[in-house]
Amino acid sequence: MVTQSQFSQIQFQAVLNNFSMLYNVLKAVNFADNAMVYLSNDGIQVTVEDAKSIQASAYITRACFSEFKLNPRGNAQAVDGDSNEPNIPFGLNLKVFTDCLSMFISGDYNSSLKMLQKGSGAPLIVILEQNGDDNLITECSVRTMDPFDCMELDVEDEQQIVSKINIKGMDFFLLLSEMDRNCDDIEVIISPDAPHLKFKTFGELHSEACVEITNSSDMLVTFNCTEASRNRYKFQHLKLAMRTLALSSKVALRTNNEGLLELQVMIDNNDSSHIFVKYFILPLVYDVDMTTFN
């Protein structure tokens, strides 16, 4: 166990009184074993990506924690207010981390999670406490890795954004669930003119299916499109995003003029706080002009 004298050396310390939603979200984005973790005074960001074609970042906001202290300088005075300190980054095997959390995630027990790290290169210490008749405490030490590069993606340039759509989370999840899970590609067509939003799937033997949505649909909260766009994506990547869409309350969909698709998923935590997951999905590139597709 961590001794009292070691606490003065801790760079990061956080407590979650109920970590079931954290576990569910991290399991949902665990489509790659290794993740980049960024610690900042805003909370924790966990980023995974696969084949340079999809990236997911889970943001566990500071409000989710009952205790959150960050001390990038490594001295005895922890920072628990606003600061201009940079992020503390490190690599982490996400599967190992979630396997640790899974030990106390089942049952009706009231379990809490404490995370500690002494600094660069040090393991992430996970202390799980199950408050019940036995009052069990388990400590795990998860090895961290050197930071590694992730794709730098964003859909922030307003001049490049061609569509912004806010969608009810569960409705969007159900729409994707009803599509052919065996299809290879999905085409997303967004237009200022009706039908404003169209999802078209392509499967084996050139089979196709299409769902059209107008901007007056109850599924859409807001709809804004300045330029018609048509892009194809691997449906497998949308299926990966569906793992968190199943937990979502709201989804923001944005595309830019290069076809980069961004999904911002808001997930209600057990209290008034929220966890956010942001997906970036890169479009497929074809040699033919996509406008020739019907």
mmCIF file of C-alpha atoms in Angstrom:
data_model
loop_
_atom_site.group_PDB
_atom_site.id
_atom_site.type_symbol
_atom_site.label_atom_id
_atom_site.label_comp_id
_atom_site.label_asym_id
_atom_site.label_seq_id
_atom_site.Cartn_x
_atom_site.Cartn_y
_atom_site.Cartn_z
ATOM 1 C CA MET A 1 0.000 0.000 0.000
ATOM 2 C CA VAL A 2 1.045 3.610 -0.487
ATOM 3 C CA THR A 3 2.625 4.907 2.700
ATOM 4 C CA GLN A 4 1.913 8.312 4.204
ATOM 5 C CA SER A 5 5.426 9.544 3.406
ATOM 6 C CA GLN A 6 4.950 8.671 -0.250
ATOM 7 C CA PHE A 7 1.882 10.916 -0.573
ATOM 8 C CA SER A 8 4.098 14.012 -0.501
ATOM 9 C CA GLN A 9 5.700 12.818 -3.741
ATOM 10 C CA ILE A 10 2.425 12.287 -5.582
ATOM 11 C CA GLN A 11 1.936 14.341 -8.762
ATOM 12 C CA PHE A 12 -1.631 13.190 -9.383
ATOM 13 C CA GLN A 13 -4.369 12.087 -7.019
ATOM 14 C CA ALA A 14 -8.081 11.668 -7.797
ATOM 15 C CA VAL A 15 -11.074 9.935 -6.217
ATOM 16 C CA LEU A 16 -14.266 8.678 -7.850
ATOM 17 C CA ASN A 17 -16.950 7.651 -5.394
ATOM 18 C CA ASN A 18 -18.723 5.606 -8.071
ATOM 19 C CA PHE A 19 -16.712 4.505 -11.087
ATOM 20 C CA SER A 20 -19.175 2.284 -12.948
ATOM 21 C CA MET A 21 -19.768 4.820 -15.753
ATOM 22 C CA LEU A 22 -16.028 5.449 -16.098
ATOM 23 C CA TYR A 23 -15.557 1.698 -16.503
ATOM 24 C CA ASN A 24 -18.337 1.444 -19.103
ATOM 25 C CA VAL A 25 -16.948 4.335 -21.150
ATOM 26 C CA LEU A 26 -13.352 3.121 -21.104
ATOM 27 C CA LYS A 27 -14.468 -0.386 -22.066
ATOM 28 C CA ALA A 28 -16.416 1.154 -24.938
ATOM 29 C CA VAL A 29 -13.371 2.959 -26.367
ATOM 30 C CA ASN A 30 -11.003 0.045 -25.729
ATOM 31 C CA PHE A 31 -10.760 -0.939 -29.416
ATOM 32 C CA ALA A 32 -6.967 -0.624 -29.130
ATOM 33 C CA ASP A 33 -4.964 -1.881 -26.163
ATOM 34 C CA ASN A 34 -2.648 1.088 -25.730
ATOM 35 C CA ALA A 35 -4.008 4.556 -24.967
ATOM 36 C CA MET A 36 -2.546 7.983 -24.404
ATOM 37 C CA VAL A 37 -3.579 9.552 -21.102
ATOM 38 C CA TYR A 38 -3.428 13.302 -20.513
ATOM 39 C CA LEU A 39 -3.837 14.711 -17.003
ATOM 40 C CA SER A 40 -4.801 18.359 -16.650
ATOM 41 C CA ASN A 41 -6.748 20.541 -14.259
ATOM 42 C CA ASP A 42 -9.806 20.069 -16.481
ATOM 43 C CA GLY A 43 -9.792 16.331 -15.804
ATOM 44 C CA ILE A 44 -8.507 13.246 -17.627
ATOM 45 C CA GLN A 45 -8.368 12.602 -21.364
ATOM 46 C CA VAL A 46 -7.887 9.054 -22.669
ATOM 47 C CA THR A 47 -7.159 8.757 -26.413
ATOM 48 C CA VAL A 48 -7.040 5.618 -28.556
ATOM 49 C CA GLU A 49 -6.772 5.203 -32.303
ATOM 50 C CA ASP A 50 -6.628 2.439 -34.849
ATOM 51 C CA ALA A 51 -4.882 2.236 -38.215
ATOM 52 C CA LYS A 52 -4.691 6.035 -38.498
ATOM 53 C CA SER A 53 -8.348 5.997 -39.564
ATOM 54 C CA ILE A 54 -10.359 6.394 -36.339
ATOM 55 C CA GLN A 55 -9.566 8.150 -33.097
ATOM 56 C CA ALA A 56 -11.584 8.272 -29.884
ATOM 57 C CA SER A 57 -10.949 10.495 -26.873
ATOM 58 C CA ALA A 58 -12.815 10.082 -23.589
ATOM 59 C CA TYR A 59 -12.941 13.178 -21.382
ATOM 60 C CA ILE A 60 -13.624 12.494 -17.705
ATOM 61 C CA THR A 61 -14.293 16.008 -16.469
ATOM 62 C CA ARG A 62 -13.049 17.315 -13.147
ATOM 63 C CA ALA A 63 -16.645 17.553 -11.906
ATOM 64 C CA CYS A 64 -16.894 13.745 -11.981
ATOM 65 C CA PHE A 65 -14.355 13.449 -9.153
ATOM 66 C CA SER A 66 -14.937 14.044 -5.463
ATOM 67 C CA GLU A 67 -11.233 14.809 -5.165
ATOM 68 C CA PHE A 68 -8.828 15.906 -7.895
ATOM 69 C CA LYS A 69 -5.315 17.202 -7.316
ATOM 70 C CA LEU A 70 -2.613 17.720 -9.880
ATOM 71 C CA ASN A 71 0.966 18.705 -9.181
ATOM 72 C CA PRO A 72 2.999 18.743 -12.417
ATOM 73 C CA ARG A 73 6.049 20.250 -10.724
ATOM 74 C CA GLY A 74 6.449 17.347 -8.313
ATOM 75 C CA ASN A 75 6.608 19.361 -5.094
ATOM 76 C CA ALA A 76 4.553 18.850 -1.953
ATOM 77 C CA GLN A 77 1.911 21.475 -2.790
ATOM 78 C CA ALA A 78 -0.742 19.924 -5.033
ATOM 79 C CA VAL A 79 -2.565 22.142 -7.483
ATOM 80 C CA ASP A 80 -6.348 21.902 -7.134
ATOM 81 C CA GLY A 81 -7.352 25.154 -8.779
ATOM 82 C CA ASP A 82 -6.988 26.695 -12.218
ATOM 83 C CA SER A 83 -3.486 26.542 -13.610
ATOM 84 C CA ASN A 84 -1.629 27.128 -16.835
ATOM 85 C CA GLU A 85 0.473 24.013 -16.299
ATOM 86 C CA PRO A 86 0.704 21.737 -19.358
ATOM 87 C CA ASN A 87 -0.841 18.308 -19.545
ATOM 88 C CA ILE A 88 0.939 15.362 -17.977
ATOM 89 C CA PRO A 89 0.973 12.684 -20.719
ATOM 90 C CA PHE A 90 1.755 8.980 -20.514
ATOM 91 C CA GLY A 91 0.900 5.771 -22.323
ATOM 92 C CA LEU A 92 -1.260 3.132 -20.649
ATOM 93 C CA ASN A 93 -2.467 -0.355 -21.517
ATOM 94 C CA LEU A 94 -6.195 0.355 -21.365
ATOM 95 C CA LYS A 95 -7.191 -3.310 -21.253
ATOM 96 C CA VAL A 96 -5.081 -3.918 -18.148
ATOM 97 C CA PHE A 97 -6.536 -0.802 -16.495
ATOM 98 C CA THR A 98 -10.160 -1.763 -17.185
ATOM 99 C CA ASP A 99 -9.455 -5.336 -16.062
ATOM 100 C CA CYS A 100 -8.389 -3.884 -12.715
ATOM 101 C CA LEU A 101 -11.598 -1.863 -12.442
ATOM 102 C CA SER A 102 -13.726 -4.879 -13.337
ATOM 103 C CA MET A 103 -12.877 -6.603 -10.043
ATOM 104 C CA PHE A 104 -15.251 -4.353 -8.085
ATOM 105 C CA ILE A 105 -17.676 -3.326 -10.804
ATOM 106 C CA SER A 106 -20.290 -6.057 -10.307
ATOM 107 C CA GLY A 107 -22.847 -6.421 -7.554
ATOM 108 C CA ASP A 108 -24.710 -3.880 -5.458
ATOM 109 C CA TYR A 109 -21.736 -2.746 -3.429
ATOM 110 C CA ASN A 110 -20.797 0.891 -3.055
ATOM 111 C CA SER A 111 -17.273 0.975 -4.476
ATOM 112 C CA SER A 112 -14.857 3.875 -4.791
ATOM 113 C CA LEU A 113 -11.734 4.390 -6.881
ATOM 114 C CA LYS A 114 -8.583 6.310 -6.024
ATOM 115 C CA MET A 115 -5.855 6.903 -8.612
ATOM 116 C CA LEU A 116 -2.326 8.030 -7.779
ATOM 117 C CA GLN A 117 0.817 8.672 -9.768
ATOM 118 C CA LYS A 118 4.184 9.878 -8.566
ATOM 119 C CA GLY A 119 5.329 11.281 -11.900
ATOM 120 C CA SER A 120 6.916 10.567 -15.267
ATOM 121 C CA GLY A 121 7.655 6.866 -15.723
ATOM 122 C CA ALA A 122 5.957 5.870 -12.481
ATOM 123 C CA PRO A 123 3.093 3.360 -12.514
ATOM 124 C CA LEU A 124 -0.523 4.427 -12.109
ATOM 125 C CA ILE A 125 -1.663 3.173 -8.715
ATOM 126 C CA VAL A 126 -5.303 2.126 -8.539
ATOM 127 C CA ILE A 127 -6.907 1.653 -5.117
ATOM 128 C CA LEU A 128 -10.361 0.073 -5.150
ATOM 129 C CA GLU A 129 -12.463 0.064 -2.008
ATOM 130 C CA GLN A 130 -15.655 -1.954 -1.740
ATOM 131 C CA ASN A 131 -17.769 -0.688 1.114
ATOM 132 C CA GLY A 132 -19.732 -3.610 2.472
ATOM 133 C CA ASP A 133 -19.659 -6.167 5.225
ATOM 134 C CA ASP A 134 -16.096 -7.141 4.321
ATOM 135 C CA ASN A 135 -14.904 -3.599 3.463
ATOM 136 C CA LEU A 136 -12.453 -4.939 0.872
ATOM 137 C CA ILE A 137 -9.546 -2.853 -0.430
ATOM 138 C CA THR A 138 -7.481 -3.835 -3.461
ATOM 139 C CA GLU A 139 -4.458 -1.983 -4.800
ATOM 140 C CA CYS A 140 -3.180 -2.418 -8.361
ATOM 141 C CA SER A 141 -0.064 -0.931 -9.909
ATOM 142 C CA VAL A 142 -0.484 -0.429 -13.664
ATOM 143 C CA ARG A 143 2.712 0.157 -15.606
ATOM 144 C CA THR A 144 2.778 3.327 -17.698
ATOM 145 C CA MET A 145 4.635 3.906 -20.956
ATOM 146 C CA ASP A 146 6.428 6.790 -22.589
ATOM 147 C CA PRO A 147 4.094 9.166 -24.455
ATOM 148 C CA PHE A 148 3.563 8.348 -28.118
ATOM 149 C CA ASP A 149 2.227 10.394 -31.011
ATOM 150 C CA CYS A 150 -1.459 10.473 -31.876
ATOM 151 C CA MET A 151 -3.085 12.001 -34.943
ATOM 152 C CA GLU A 152 -3.768 15.717 -34.610
ATOM 153 C CA LEU A 153 -7.361 16.008 -35.808
ATOM 154 C CA ASP A 154 -9.962 18.703 -35.332
ATOM 155 C CA VAL A 155 -13.068 20.175 -36.896
ATOM 156 C CA GLU A 156 -12.650 23.603 -35.339
ATOM 157 C CA ASP A 157 -12.026 25.888 -38.319
ATOM 158 C CA GLU A 158 -15.398 27.507 -38.985
ATOM 159 C CA GLN A 159 -14.417 28.231 -42.580
ATOM 160 C CA GLN A 160 -13.916 24.500 -43.211
ATOM 161 C CA ILE A 161 -16.987 23.197 -41.362
ATOM 162 C CA VAL A 162 -19.810 22.337 -43.762
ATOM 163 C CA SER A 163 -22.345 20.804 -41.347
ATOM 164 C CA LYS A 164 -23.249 20.833 -37.653
ATOM 165 C CA ILE A 165 -26.033 18.574 -36.427
ATOM 166 C CA ASN A 166 -27.187 17.861 -32.870
ATOM 167 C CA ILE A 167 -28.954 14.525 -32.538
ATOM 168 C CA LYS A 168 -30.722 12.763 -29.691
ATOM 169 C CA GLY A 169 -28.253 10.145 -28.549
ATOM 170 C CA MET A 170 -30.480 7.097 -28.161
ATOM 171 C CA ASP A 171 -32.342 7.833 -31.399
ATOM 172 C CA PHE A 172 -29.066 7.946 -33.308
ATOM 173 C CA PHE A 173 -27.933 4.704 -31.684
ATOM 174 C CA LEU A 174 -31.190 2.968 -32.656
ATOM 175 C CA LEU A 175 -30.928 4.264 -36.239
ATOM 176 C CA LEU A 176 -27.452 2.783 -36.677
ATOM 177 C CA SER A 177 -28.531 -0.421 -34.914
ATOM 178 C CA GLU A 178 -31.229 -0.999 -37.515
ATOM 179 C CA MET A 179 -28.759 -0.875 -40.379
ATOM 180 C CA ASP A 180 -27.144 -3.953 -41.867
ATOM 181 C CA ARG A 181 -24.334 -4.849 -39.466
ATOM 182 C CA ASN A 182 -22.638 -6.861 -42.216
ATOM 183 C CA CYS A 183 -22.317 -3.931 -44.616
ATOM 184 C CA ASP A 184 -18.850 -2.742 -45.575
ATOM 185 C CA ASP A 185 -19.266 0.998 -46.066
ATOM 186 C CA ILE A 186 -21.689 3.721 -45.078
ATOM 187 C CA GLU A 187 -22.220 6.888 -47.075
ATOM 188 C CA VAL A 188 -23.257 10.032 -45.218
ATOM 189 C CA ILE A 189 -24.971 12.651 -47.366
ATOM 190 C CA ILE A 190 -25.759 16.030 -45.803
ATOM 191 C CA SER A 191 -27.489 18.779 -47.743
ATOM 192 C CA PRO A 192 -29.184 22.152 -47.174
ATOM 193 C CA ASP A 193 -32.054 20.712 -49.245
ATOM 194 C CA ALA A 194 -34.379 17.822 -48.365
ATOM 195 C CA PRO A 195 -33.777 15.052 -47.548
ATOM 196 C CA HIS A 196 -31.243 16.869 -45.418
ATOM 197 C CA LEU A 197 -29.510 13.842 -43.905
ATOM 198 C CA LYS A 198 -29.106 10.478 -45.606
ATOM 199 C CA PHE A 199 -27.307 7.311 -44.515
ATOM 200 C CA LYS A 200 -26.661 4.780 -47.264
ATOM 201 C CA THR A 201 -25.039 1.391 -46.607
ATOM 202 C CA PHE A 202 -23.230 -0.843 -49.084
ATOM 203 C CA GLY A 203 -22.854 -4.559 -48.448
ATOM 204 C CA GLU A 204 -22.030 -7.796 -50.186
ATOM 205 C CA LEU A 205 -23.290 -8.423 -53.730
ATOM 206 C CA HIS A 206 -23.710 -4.650 -54.183
ATOM 207 C CA SER A 207 -26.701 -4.590 -51.798
ATOM 208 C CA GLU A 208 -27.746 -1.132 -50.640
ATOM 209 C CA ALA A 209 -30.013 0.305 -47.952
ATOM 210 C CA CYS A 210 -30.897 3.938 -47.300
ATOM 211 C CA VAL A 211 -32.370 6.015 -44.452
ATOM 212 C CA GLU A 212 -33.430 9.613 -45.085
ATOM 213 C CA ILE A 213 -34.046 12.248 -42.407
ATOM 214 C CA THR A 214 -35.359 15.787 -42.849
ATOM 215 C CA ASN A 215 -34.401 18.692 -40.640
ATOM 216 C CA SER A 216 -37.902 18.653 -39.120
ATOM 217 C CA SER A 217 -37.392 15.162 -37.657
ATOM 218 C CA ASP A 218 -37.834 14.791 -33.900
ATOM 219 C CA MET A 219 -34.502 12.987 -33.908
ATOM 220 C CA LEU A 220 -32.648 16.200 -34.746
ATOM 221 C CA VAL A 221 -32.220 18.904 -32.110
ATOM 222 C CA THR A 222 -30.531 21.382 -34.453
ATOM 223 C CA PHE A 223 -29.470 21.213 -38.098
ATOM 224 C CA ASN A 224 -27.056 23.501 -39.889
ATOM 225 C CA CYS A 225 -25.540 22.821 -43.298
ATOM 226 C CA THR A 226 -23.823 25.401 -45.489
ATOM 227 C CA GLU A 227 -22.622 23.087 -48.253
ATOM 228 C CA ALA A 228 -23.782 19.710 -49.534
ATOM 229 C CA SER A 229 -21.355 16.863 -48.818
ATOM 230 C CA ARG A 230 -21.151 13.165 -49.594
ATOM 231 C CA ASN A 231 -18.549 10.939 -47.942
ATOM 232 C CA ARG A 232 -18.068 7.238 -47.347
ATOM 233 C CA TYR A 233 -16.738 5.663 -44.156
ATOM 234 C CA LYS A 234 -16.032 2.150 -42.973
ATOM 235 C CA PHE A 235 -19.156 0.969 -41.195
ATOM 236 C CA GLN A 236 -16.902 -0.876 -38.749
ATOM 237 C CA HIS A 237 -15.782 2.514 -37.445
ATOM 238 C CA LEU A 238 -19.385 3.576 -36.804
ATOM 239 C CA LYS A 239 -19.914 0.287 -34.981
ATOM 240 C CA LEU A 240 -17.014 1.142 -32.696
ATOM 241 C CA ALA A 241 -18.655 4.490 -31.917
ATOM 242 C CA MET A 242 -21.964 2.743 -31.176
ATOM 243 C CA ARG A 243 -20.471 1.353 -27.973
ATOM 244 C CA THR A 244 -20.624 4.821 -26.442
ATOM 245 C CA LEU A 245 -23.702 5.946 -28.392
ATOM 246 C CA ALA A 246 -25.581 3.301 -26.390
ATOM 247 C CA LEU A 247 -24.731 5.309 -23.255
ATOM 248 C CA SER A 248 -25.302 8.778 -24.705
ATOM 249 C CA SER A 249 -27.861 11.486 -24.065
ATOM 250 C CA LYS A 250 -26.753 13.870 -26.837
ATOM 251 C CA VAL A 251 -24.609 13.607 -29.955
ATOM 252 C CA ALA A 252 -23.104 16.398 -32.040
ATOM 253 C CA LEU A 253 -22.149 15.464 -35.593
ATOM 254 C CA ARG A 254 -19.841 17.721 -37.589
ATOM 255 C CA THR A 255 -18.067 17.393 -40.932
ATOM 256 C CA ASN A 256 -15.540 19.588 -42.695
ATOM 257 C CA ASN A 257 -14.813 20.114 -46.365
ATOM 258 C CA GLU A 258 -12.283 17.273 -46.351
ATOM 259 C CA GLY A 259 -14.887 14.755 -45.171
ATOM 260 C CA LEU A 260 -13.528 14.364 -41.638
ATOM 261 C CA LEU A 261 -16.427 13.196 -39.462
ATOM 262 C CA GLU A 262 -16.552 14.208 -35.801
ATOM 263 C CA LEU A 263 -18.982 12.739 -33.283
ATOM 264 C CA GLN A 264 -19.159 14.397 -29.877
ATOM 265 C CA VAL A 265 -20.994 12.136 -27.455
ATOM 266 C CA MET A 266 -22.274 13.401 -24.105
ATOM 267 C CA ILE A 267 -22.854 10.779 -21.403
ATOM 268 C CA ASP A 268 -24.617 11.536 -18.137
ATOM 269 C CA ASN A 269 -22.626 10.425 -15.116
ATOM 270 C CA ASN A 270 -24.271 9.082 -11.963
ATOM 271 C CA ASP A 271 -24.581 12.611 -10.573
ATOM 272 C CA SER A 272 -24.880 15.984 -12.288
ATOM 273 C CA SER A 273 -21.521 15.603 -14.046
ATOM 274 C CA HIS A 274 -20.830 14.376 -17.571
ATOM 275 C CA ILE A 275 -18.317 12.291 -19.477
ATOM 276 C CA PHE A 276 -17.653 13.219 -23.100
ATOM 277 C CA VAL A 277 -16.306 11.028 -25.888
ATOM 278 C CA LYS A 278 -15.128 12.520 -29.156
ATOM 279 C CA TYR A 279 -14.661 10.389 -32.269
ATOM 280 C CA PHE A 280 -12.829 11.388 -35.439
ATOM 281 C CA ILE A 281 -13.469 9.118 -38.419
ATOM 282 C CA LEU A 282 -11.521 9.647 -41.639
ATOM 283 C CA PRO A 283 -13.366 9.206 -44.943
ATOM 284 C CA LEU A 284 -12.598 6.545 -47.484
ATOM 285 C CA VAL A 285 -10.835 7.769 -50.618
ATOM 286 C CA TYR A 286 -12.028 6.645 -54.032
ATOM 287 C CA ASP A 287 -10.512 7.189 -57.449
ATOM 288 C CA VAL A 288 -13.919 8.003 -58.884
ATOM 289 C CA ASP A 289 -15.898 11.180 -58.314
ATOM 290 C CA MET A 290 -18.214 10.461 -55.370
ATOM 291 C CA THR A 291 -20.852 12.762 -56.881
ATOM 292 C CA THR A 292 -21.517 10.092 -59.495
ATOM 293 C CA PHE A 293 -23.027 7.801 -56.848
ATOM 294 C CA ASN A 294 -26.840 7.848 -56.620
#
